[in-house]
mmCIF file of C-alpha atoms in Angstrom:
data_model
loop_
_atom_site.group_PDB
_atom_site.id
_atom_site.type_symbol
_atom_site.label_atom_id
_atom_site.label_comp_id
_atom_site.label_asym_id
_atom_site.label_seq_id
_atom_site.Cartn_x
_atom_site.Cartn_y
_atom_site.Cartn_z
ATOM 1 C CA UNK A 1 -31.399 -25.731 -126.178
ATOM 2 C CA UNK A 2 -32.576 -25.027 -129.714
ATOM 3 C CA UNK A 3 -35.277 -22.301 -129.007
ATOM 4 C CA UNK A 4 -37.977 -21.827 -131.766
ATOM 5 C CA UNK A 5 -37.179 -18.836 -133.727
ATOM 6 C CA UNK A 6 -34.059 -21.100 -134.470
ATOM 7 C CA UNK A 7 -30.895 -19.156 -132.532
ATOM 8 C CA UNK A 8 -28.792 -21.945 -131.156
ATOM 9 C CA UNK A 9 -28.538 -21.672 -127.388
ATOM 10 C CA UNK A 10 -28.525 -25.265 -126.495
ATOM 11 C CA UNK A 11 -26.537 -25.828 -123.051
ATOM 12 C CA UNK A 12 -25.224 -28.707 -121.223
ATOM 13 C CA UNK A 13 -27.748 -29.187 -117.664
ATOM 14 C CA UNK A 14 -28.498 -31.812 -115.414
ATOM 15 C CA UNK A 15 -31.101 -29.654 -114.655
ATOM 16 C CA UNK A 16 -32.759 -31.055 -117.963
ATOM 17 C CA UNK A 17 -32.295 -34.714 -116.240
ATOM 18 C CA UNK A 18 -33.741 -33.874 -112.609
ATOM 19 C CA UNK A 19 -37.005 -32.007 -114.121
ATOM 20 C CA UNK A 20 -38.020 -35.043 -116.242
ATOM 21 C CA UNK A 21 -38.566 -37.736 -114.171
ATOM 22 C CA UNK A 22 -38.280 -40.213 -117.084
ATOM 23 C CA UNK A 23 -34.996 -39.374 -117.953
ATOM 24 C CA UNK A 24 -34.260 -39.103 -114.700
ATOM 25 C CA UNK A 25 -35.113 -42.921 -113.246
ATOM 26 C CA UNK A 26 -34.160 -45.000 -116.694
ATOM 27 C CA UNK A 27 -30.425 -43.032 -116.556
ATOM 28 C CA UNK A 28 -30.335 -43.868 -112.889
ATOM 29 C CA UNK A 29 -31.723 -47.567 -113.174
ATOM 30 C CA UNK A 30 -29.752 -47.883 -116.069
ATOM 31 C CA UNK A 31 -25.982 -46.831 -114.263
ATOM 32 C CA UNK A 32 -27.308 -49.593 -111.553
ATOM 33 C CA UNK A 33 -27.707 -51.937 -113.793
ATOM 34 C CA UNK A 34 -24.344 -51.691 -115.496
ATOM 35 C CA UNK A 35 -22.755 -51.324 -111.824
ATOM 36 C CA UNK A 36 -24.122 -54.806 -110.803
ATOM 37 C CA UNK A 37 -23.067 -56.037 -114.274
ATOM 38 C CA UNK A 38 -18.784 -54.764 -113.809
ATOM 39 C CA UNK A 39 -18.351 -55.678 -109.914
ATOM 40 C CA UNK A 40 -20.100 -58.987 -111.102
ATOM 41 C CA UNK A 41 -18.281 -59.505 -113.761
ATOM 42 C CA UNK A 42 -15.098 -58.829 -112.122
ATOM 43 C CA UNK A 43 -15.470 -61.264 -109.370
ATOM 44 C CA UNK A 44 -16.903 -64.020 -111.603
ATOM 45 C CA UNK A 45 -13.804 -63.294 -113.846
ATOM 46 C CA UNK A 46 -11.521 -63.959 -110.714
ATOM 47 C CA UNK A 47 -13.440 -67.086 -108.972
ATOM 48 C CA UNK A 48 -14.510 -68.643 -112.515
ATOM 49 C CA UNK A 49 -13.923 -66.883 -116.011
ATOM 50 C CA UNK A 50 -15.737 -64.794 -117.761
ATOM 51 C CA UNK A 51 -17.018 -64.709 -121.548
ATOM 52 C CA UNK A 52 -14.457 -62.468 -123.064
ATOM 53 C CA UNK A 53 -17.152 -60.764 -125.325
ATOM 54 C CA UNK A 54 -19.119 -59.642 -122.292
ATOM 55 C CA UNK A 55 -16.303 -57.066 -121.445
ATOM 56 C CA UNK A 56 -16.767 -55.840 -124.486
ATOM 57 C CA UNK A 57 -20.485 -55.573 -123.752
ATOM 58 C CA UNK A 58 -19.743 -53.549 -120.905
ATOM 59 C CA UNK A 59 -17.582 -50.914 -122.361
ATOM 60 C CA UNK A 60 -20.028 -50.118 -125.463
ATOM 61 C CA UNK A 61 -22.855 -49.739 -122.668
ATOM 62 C CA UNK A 62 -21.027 -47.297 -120.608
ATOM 63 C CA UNK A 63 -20.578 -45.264 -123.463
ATOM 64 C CA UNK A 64 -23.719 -45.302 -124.918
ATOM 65 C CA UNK A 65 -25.475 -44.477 -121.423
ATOM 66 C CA UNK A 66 -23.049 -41.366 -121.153
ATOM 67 C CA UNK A 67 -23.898 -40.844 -124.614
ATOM 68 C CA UNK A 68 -27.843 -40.358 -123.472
ATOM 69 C CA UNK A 69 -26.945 -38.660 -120.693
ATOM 70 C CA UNK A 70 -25.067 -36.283 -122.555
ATOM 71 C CA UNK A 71 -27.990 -35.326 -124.906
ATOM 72 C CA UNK A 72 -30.781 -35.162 -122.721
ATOM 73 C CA UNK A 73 -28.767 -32.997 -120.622
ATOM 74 C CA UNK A 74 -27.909 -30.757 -123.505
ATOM 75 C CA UNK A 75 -31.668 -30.685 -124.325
ATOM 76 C CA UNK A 76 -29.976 -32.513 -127.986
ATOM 77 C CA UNK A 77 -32.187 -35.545 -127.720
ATOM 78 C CA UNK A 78 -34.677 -33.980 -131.167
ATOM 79 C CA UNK A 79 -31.454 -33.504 -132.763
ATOM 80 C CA UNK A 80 -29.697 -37.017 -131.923
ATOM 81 C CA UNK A 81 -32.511 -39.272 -131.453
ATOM 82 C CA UNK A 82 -31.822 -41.074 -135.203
ATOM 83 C CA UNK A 83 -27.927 -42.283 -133.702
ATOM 84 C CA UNK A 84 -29.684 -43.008 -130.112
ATOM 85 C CA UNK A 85 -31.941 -45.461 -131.198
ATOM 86 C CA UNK A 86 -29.299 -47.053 -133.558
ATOM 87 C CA UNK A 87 -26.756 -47.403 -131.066
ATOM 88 C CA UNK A 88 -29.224 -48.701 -128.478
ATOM 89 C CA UNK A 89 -30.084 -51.493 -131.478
ATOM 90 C CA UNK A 90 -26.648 -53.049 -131.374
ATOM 91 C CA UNK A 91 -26.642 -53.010 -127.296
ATOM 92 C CA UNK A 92 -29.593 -54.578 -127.055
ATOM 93 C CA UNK A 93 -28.546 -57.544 -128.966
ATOM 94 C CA UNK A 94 -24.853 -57.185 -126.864
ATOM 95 C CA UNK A 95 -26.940 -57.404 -123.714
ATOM 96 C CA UNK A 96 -28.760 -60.286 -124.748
ATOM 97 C CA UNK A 97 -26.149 -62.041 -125.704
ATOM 98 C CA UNK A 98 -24.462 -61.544 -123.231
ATOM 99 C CA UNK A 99 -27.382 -62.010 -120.186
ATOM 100 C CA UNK A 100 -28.342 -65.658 -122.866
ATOM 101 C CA UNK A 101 -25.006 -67.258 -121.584
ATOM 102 C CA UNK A 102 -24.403 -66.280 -117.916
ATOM 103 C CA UNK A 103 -28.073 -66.303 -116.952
ATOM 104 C CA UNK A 104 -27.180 -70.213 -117.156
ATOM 105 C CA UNK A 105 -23.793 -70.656 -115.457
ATOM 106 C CA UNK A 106 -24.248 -71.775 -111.616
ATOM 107 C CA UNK A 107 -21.999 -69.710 -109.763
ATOM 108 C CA UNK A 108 -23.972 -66.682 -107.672
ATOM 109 C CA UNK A 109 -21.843 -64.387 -109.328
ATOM 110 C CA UNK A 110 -22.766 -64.759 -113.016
ATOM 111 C CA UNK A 111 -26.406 -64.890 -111.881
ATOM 112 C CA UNK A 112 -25.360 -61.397 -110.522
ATOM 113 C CA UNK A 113 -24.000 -60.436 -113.641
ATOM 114 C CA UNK A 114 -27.054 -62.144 -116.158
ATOM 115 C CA UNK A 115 -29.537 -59.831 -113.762
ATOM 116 C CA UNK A 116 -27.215 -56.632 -114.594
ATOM 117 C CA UNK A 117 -27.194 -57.449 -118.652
ATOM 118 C CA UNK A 118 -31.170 -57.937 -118.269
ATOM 119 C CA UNK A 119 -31.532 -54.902 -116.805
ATOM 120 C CA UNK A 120 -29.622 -52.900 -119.161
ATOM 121 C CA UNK A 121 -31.603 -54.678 -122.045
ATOM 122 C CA UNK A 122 -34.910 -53.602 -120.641
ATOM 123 C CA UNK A 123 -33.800 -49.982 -120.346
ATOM 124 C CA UNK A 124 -32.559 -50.405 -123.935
ATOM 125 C CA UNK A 125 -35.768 -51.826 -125.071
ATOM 126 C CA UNK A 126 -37.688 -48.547 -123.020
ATOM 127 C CA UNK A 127 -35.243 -46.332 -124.841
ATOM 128 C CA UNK A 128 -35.926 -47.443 -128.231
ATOM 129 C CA UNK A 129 -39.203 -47.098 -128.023
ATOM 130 C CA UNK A 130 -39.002 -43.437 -126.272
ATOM 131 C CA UNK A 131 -36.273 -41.861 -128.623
ATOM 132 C CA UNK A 132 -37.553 -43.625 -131.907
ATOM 133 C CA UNK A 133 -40.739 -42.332 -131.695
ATOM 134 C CA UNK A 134 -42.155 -38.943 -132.999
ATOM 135 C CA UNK A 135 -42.995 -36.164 -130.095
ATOM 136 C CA UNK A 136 -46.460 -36.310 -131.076
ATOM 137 C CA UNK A 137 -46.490 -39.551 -130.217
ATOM 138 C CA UNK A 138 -49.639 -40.143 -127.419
ATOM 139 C CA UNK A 139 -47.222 -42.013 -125.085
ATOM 140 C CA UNK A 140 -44.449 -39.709 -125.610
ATOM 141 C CA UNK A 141 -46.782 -36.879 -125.404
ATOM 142 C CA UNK A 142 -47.681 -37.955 -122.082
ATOM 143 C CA UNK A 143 -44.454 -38.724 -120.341
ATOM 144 C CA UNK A 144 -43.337 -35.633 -121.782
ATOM 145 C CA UNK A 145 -45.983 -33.482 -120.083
ATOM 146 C CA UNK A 146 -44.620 -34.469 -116.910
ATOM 147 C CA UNK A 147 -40.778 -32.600 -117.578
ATOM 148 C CA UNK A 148 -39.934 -29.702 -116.682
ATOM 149 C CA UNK A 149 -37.557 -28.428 -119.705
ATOM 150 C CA UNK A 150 -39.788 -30.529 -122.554
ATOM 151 C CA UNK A 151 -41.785 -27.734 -123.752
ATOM 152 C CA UNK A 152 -38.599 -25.524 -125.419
ATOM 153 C CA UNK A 153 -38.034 -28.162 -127.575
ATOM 154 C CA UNK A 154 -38.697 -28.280 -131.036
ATOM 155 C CA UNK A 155 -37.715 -29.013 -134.728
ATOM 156 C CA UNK A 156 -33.923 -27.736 -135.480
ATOM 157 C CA UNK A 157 -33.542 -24.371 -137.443
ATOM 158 C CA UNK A 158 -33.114 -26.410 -140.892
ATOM 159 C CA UNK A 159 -37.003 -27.620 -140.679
ATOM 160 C CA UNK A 160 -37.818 -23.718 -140.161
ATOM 161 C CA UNK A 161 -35.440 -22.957 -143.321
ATOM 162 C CA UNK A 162 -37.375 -25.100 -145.137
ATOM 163 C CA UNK A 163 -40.795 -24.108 -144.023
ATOM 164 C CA UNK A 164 -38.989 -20.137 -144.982
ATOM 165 C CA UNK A 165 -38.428 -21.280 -148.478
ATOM 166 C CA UNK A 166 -41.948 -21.983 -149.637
ATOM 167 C CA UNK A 167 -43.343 -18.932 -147.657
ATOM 168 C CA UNK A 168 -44.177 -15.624 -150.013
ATOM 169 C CA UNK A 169 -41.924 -12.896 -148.877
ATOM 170 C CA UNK A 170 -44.113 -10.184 -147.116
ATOM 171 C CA UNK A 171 -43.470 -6.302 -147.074
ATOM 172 C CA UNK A 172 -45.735 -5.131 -144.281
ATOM 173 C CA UNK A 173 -45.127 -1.978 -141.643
ATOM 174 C CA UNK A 174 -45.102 -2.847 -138.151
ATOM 175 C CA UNK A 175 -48.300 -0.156 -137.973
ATOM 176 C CA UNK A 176 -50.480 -2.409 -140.551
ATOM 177 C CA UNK A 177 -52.073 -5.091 -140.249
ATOM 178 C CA UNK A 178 -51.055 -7.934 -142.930
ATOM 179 C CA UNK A 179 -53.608 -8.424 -146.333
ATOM 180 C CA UNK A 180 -54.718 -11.872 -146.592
ATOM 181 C CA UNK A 181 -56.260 -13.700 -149.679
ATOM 182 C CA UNK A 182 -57.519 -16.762 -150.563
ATOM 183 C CA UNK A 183 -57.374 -18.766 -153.187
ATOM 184 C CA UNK A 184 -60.806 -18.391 -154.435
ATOM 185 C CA UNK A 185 -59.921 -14.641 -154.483
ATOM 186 C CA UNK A 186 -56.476 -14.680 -157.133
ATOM 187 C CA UNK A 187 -58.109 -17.688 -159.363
ATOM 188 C CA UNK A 188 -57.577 -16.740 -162.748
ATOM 189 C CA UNK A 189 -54.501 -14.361 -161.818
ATOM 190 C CA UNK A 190 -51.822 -17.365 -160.664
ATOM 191 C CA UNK A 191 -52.190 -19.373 -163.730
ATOM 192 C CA UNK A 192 -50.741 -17.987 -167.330
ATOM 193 C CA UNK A 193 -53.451 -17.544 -170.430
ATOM 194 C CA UNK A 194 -54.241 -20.639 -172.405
ATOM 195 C CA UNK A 195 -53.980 -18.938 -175.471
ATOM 196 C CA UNK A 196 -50.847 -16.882 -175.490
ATOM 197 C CA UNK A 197 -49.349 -18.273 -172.430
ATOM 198 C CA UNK A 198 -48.156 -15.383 -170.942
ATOM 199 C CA UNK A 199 -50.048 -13.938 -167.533
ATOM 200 C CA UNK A 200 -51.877 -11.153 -168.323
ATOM 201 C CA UNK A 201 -54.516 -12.603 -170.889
ATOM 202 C CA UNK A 202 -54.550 -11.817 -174.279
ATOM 203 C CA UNK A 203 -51.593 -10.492 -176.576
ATOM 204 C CA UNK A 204 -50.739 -7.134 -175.536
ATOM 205 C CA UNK A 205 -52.042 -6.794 -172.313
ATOM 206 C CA UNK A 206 -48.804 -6.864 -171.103
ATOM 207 C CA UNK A 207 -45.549 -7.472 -172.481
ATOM 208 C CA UNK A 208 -43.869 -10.097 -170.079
ATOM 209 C CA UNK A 209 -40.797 -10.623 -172.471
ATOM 210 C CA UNK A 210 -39.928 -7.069 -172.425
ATOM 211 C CA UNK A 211 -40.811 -6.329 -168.757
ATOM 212 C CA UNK A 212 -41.066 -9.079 -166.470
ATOM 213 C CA UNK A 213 -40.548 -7.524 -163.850
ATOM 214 C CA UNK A 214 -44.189 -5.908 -164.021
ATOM 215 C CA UNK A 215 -45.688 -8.898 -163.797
ATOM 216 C CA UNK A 216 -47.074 -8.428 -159.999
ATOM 217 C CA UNK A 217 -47.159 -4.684 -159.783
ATOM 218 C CA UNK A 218 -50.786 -2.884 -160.161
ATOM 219 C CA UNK A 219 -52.803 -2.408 -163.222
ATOM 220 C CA UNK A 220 -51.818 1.176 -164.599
ATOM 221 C CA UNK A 221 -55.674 3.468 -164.839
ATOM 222 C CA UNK A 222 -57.086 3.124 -167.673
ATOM 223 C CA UNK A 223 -57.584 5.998 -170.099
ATOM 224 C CA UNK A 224 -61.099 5.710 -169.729
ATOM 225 C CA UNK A 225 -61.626 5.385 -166.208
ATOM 226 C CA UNK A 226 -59.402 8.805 -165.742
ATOM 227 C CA UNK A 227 -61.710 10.659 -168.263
ATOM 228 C CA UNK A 228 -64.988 9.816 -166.100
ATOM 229 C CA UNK A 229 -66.291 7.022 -168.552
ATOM 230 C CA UNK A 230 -66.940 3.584 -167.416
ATOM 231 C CA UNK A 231 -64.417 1.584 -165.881
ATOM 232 C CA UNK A 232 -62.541 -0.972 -167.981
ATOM 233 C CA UNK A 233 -61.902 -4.349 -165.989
ATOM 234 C CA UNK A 234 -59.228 -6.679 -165.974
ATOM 235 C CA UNK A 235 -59.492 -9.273 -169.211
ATOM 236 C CA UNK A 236 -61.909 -11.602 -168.843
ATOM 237 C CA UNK A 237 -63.526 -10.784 -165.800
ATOM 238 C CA UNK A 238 -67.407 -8.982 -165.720
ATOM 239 C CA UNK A 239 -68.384 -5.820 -163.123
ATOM 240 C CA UNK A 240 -69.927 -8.159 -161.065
ATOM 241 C CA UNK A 241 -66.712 -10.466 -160.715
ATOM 242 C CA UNK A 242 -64.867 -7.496 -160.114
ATOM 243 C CA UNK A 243 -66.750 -6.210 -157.240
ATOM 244 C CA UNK A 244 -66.719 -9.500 -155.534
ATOM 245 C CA UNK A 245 -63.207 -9.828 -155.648
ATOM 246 C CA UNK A 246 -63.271 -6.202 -154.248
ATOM 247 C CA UNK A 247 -65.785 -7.054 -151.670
ATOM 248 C CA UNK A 248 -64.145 -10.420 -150.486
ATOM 249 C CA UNK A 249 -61.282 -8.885 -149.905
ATOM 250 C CA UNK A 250 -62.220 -6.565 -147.692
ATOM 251 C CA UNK A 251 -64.560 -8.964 -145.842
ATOM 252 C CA UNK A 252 -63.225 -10.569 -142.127
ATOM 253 C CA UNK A 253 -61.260 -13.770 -142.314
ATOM 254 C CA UNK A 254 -63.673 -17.261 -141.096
ATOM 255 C CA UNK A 255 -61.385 -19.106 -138.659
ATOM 256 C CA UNK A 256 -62.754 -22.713 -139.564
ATOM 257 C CA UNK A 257 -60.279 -25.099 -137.948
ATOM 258 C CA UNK A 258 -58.701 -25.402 -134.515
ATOM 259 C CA UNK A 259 -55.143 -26.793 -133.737
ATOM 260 C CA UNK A 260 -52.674 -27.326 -130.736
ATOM 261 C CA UNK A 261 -49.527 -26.567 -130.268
ATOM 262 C CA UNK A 262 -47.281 -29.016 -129.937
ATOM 263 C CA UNK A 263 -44.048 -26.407 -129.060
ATOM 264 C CA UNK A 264 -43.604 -23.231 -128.189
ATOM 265 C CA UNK A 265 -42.758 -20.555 -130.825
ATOM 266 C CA UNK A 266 -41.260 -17.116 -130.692
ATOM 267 C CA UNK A 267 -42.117 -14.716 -133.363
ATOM 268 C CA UNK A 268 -39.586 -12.956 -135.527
ATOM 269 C CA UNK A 269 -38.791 -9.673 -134.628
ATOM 270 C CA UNK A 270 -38.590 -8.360 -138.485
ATOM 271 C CA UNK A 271 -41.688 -9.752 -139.448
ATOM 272 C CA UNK A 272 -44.780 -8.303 -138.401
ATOM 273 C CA UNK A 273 -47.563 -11.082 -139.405
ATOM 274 C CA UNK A 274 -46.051 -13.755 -137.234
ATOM 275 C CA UNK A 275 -47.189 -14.461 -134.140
ATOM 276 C CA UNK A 276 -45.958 -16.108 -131.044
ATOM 277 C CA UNK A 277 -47.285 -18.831 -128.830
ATOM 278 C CA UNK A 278 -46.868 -21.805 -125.754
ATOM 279 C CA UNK A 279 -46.715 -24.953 -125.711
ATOM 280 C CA UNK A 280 -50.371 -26.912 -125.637
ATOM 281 C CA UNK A 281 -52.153 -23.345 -126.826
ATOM 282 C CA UNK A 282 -55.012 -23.922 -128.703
ATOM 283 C CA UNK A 283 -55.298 -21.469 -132.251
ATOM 284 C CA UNK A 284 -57.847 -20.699 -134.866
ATOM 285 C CA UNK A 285 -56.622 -21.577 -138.097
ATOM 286 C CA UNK A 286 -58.222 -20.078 -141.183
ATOM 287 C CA UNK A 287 -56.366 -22.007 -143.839
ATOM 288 C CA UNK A 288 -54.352 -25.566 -143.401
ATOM 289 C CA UNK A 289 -53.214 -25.768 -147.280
ATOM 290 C CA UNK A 290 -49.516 -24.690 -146.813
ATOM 291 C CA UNK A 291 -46.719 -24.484 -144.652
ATOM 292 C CA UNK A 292 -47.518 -21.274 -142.680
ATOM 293 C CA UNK A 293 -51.154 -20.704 -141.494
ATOM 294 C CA UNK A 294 -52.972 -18.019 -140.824
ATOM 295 C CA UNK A 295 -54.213 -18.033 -136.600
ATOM 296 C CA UNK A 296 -55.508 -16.351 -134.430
ATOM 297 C CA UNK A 297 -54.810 -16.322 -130.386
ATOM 298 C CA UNK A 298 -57.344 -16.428 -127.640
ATOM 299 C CA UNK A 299 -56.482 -13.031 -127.052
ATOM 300 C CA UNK A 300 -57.904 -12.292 -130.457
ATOM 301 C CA UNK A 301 -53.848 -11.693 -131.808
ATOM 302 C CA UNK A 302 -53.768 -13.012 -135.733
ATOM 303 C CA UNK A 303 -50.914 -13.472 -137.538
ATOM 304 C CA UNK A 304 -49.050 -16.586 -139.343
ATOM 305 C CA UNK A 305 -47.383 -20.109 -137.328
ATOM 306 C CA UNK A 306 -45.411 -22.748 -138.931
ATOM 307 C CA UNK A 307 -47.280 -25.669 -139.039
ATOM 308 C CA UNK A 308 -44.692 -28.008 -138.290
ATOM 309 C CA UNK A 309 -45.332 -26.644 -134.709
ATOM 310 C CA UNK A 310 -49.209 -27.245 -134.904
ATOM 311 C CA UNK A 311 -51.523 -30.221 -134.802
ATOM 312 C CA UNK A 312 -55.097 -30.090 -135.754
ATOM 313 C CA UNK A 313 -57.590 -31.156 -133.401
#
């Protein structure tokens, strides 16, 4: 099982196939179905012949029901759920095919055997419309709510890479709680000066060719400000803006929005703003705009989730 700070421990356990009952009566109805299908099919090929191609529908059926058997067991279903569906596809239409000319034949036994491909073509058609659909799905949400092992799974570790790679690298001490801003608060600091096009503002407020790498640290003290006159503020911005950046700052985050989790998430260790949670936990998100959001727990715990973990209610 993929857990959700991304470390592979995915294990092979029927125990994942007897605590979901879905999995658990469609496999079993399914391995009936292709029974009464084979010992049909064998004595209808001894009595009366047999349509060659239906043997053929029999093999790829066996494999492709140990095939889902194998991933739900291994808790792999999220990550094979794309070559499921397709290889259900084709068996449907070998099933059909197959069920189309013996469900006509008059001897008892290919009756037998037409019942055993129509069985296996309704489980396919159940499948398809299980594994091909998204886990947020309502009908998917609710048969999963009924299995045991359902709420450990989530994206793989490459959706979490991605979600890593937009996310602003944060230096924070495990004794400090994380500084948040807004938008509103850096507008007019992300964007580069119209006129000179360098950040910074006007030529010679700071040499970005020559030292880029000062581009983000703080504003050295002005001259002024050290020798007790009056402050000089940042170009283009008044006293007043200044103290309201100052003040908003400082002033508690609004926790507008409300969300669900949709999988369970364990926080990283090394990082000290994220912030771990269950499955079906409801949050308080203060900001939906990008790929991590800023939440807070019942418990009153903030800190930042993934989003592709979330759903807003």
């Amino acid at each position: 099982m993929e857990t959700a700070n991304g470390r592979d421990s995915r294990h092979f356990s029927f125990g994942h196939i007897v605590g979901d009952p879905f999995a658990l009566s469609t496999i079993t109805v399914s391995i009936i179905a292709w029974l009464i299908a084979f010992i049909a099919s064998i004595v209808s090929d001894i009595h009366s012949g047999f349509p060659n191609f239906a043997w053929w529908t029999l093999v790829y059926m066996f494999f492709v029901i140990v095939g889902v058997l194998v991933a739900v067991a291994a808790d792999a279903v999220f990550t094979y759920h794309v070559a499921i569906v397709g290889f259900l596809a084709a068996g449907l239409a070998f099933t059909t095919s197959a069920a189309n000319i013996l469900v006509y034949l008059p001897r008892p036994e290919q009756e037998a055997a037409a019942a055993g491909f129509i069985l296996l073509s309704m489980i396919a058609i159940v499948w398809i419309f299980y594994f091909g659909s998204q886990p947020t799905a309502s009908h998917r949400a609710a048969i999963d709510s009924f299995a045991l092992h359902r709420e450990a799974r989530a994206p793989p570790r490459a959706s979490r890479q991605m979600a890593n790679a937009s996310r602003p690298e944060t230096y924070v001490s495990n004794n400090q709680a994380p500084q948040m801003y807004t938008s509103a608060q850096l507008s007019g600091f992300e964007t580069s000066s119209p006129v000179t096009g360098y950040a910074g503002g006007a030529v010679g407020a700071m040499d970005q060719r020559n030292a880029p790498q000062q581009r983000f640290a703080p504003p050295p003290v002005p001259q002024q400000q050290q020798t007790g006159q009056a402050p000089i503020h940042m170009a283009g911005m008044t006293a007043a803006q200044s103290s309201q950046l100052d003040g908003s700052a400082n002033a508690p985050t609004e926790y507008p929005y409300r969300a669900k989790a949709i999988y369970s998430y364990e926080a990283n260790p090394d990082d000290a703003n994220e912030i771990s949670f269950s499955k079906h936990e409801i949050l308080e998100v203060s900001d939906v705009s990008g790929r991590w959001w800023q939440a807070k727990k019942q418990t009153g715990e903030t800190g930042i989730a993934p989003s592709n973990y979330l759903i807003l209610l």
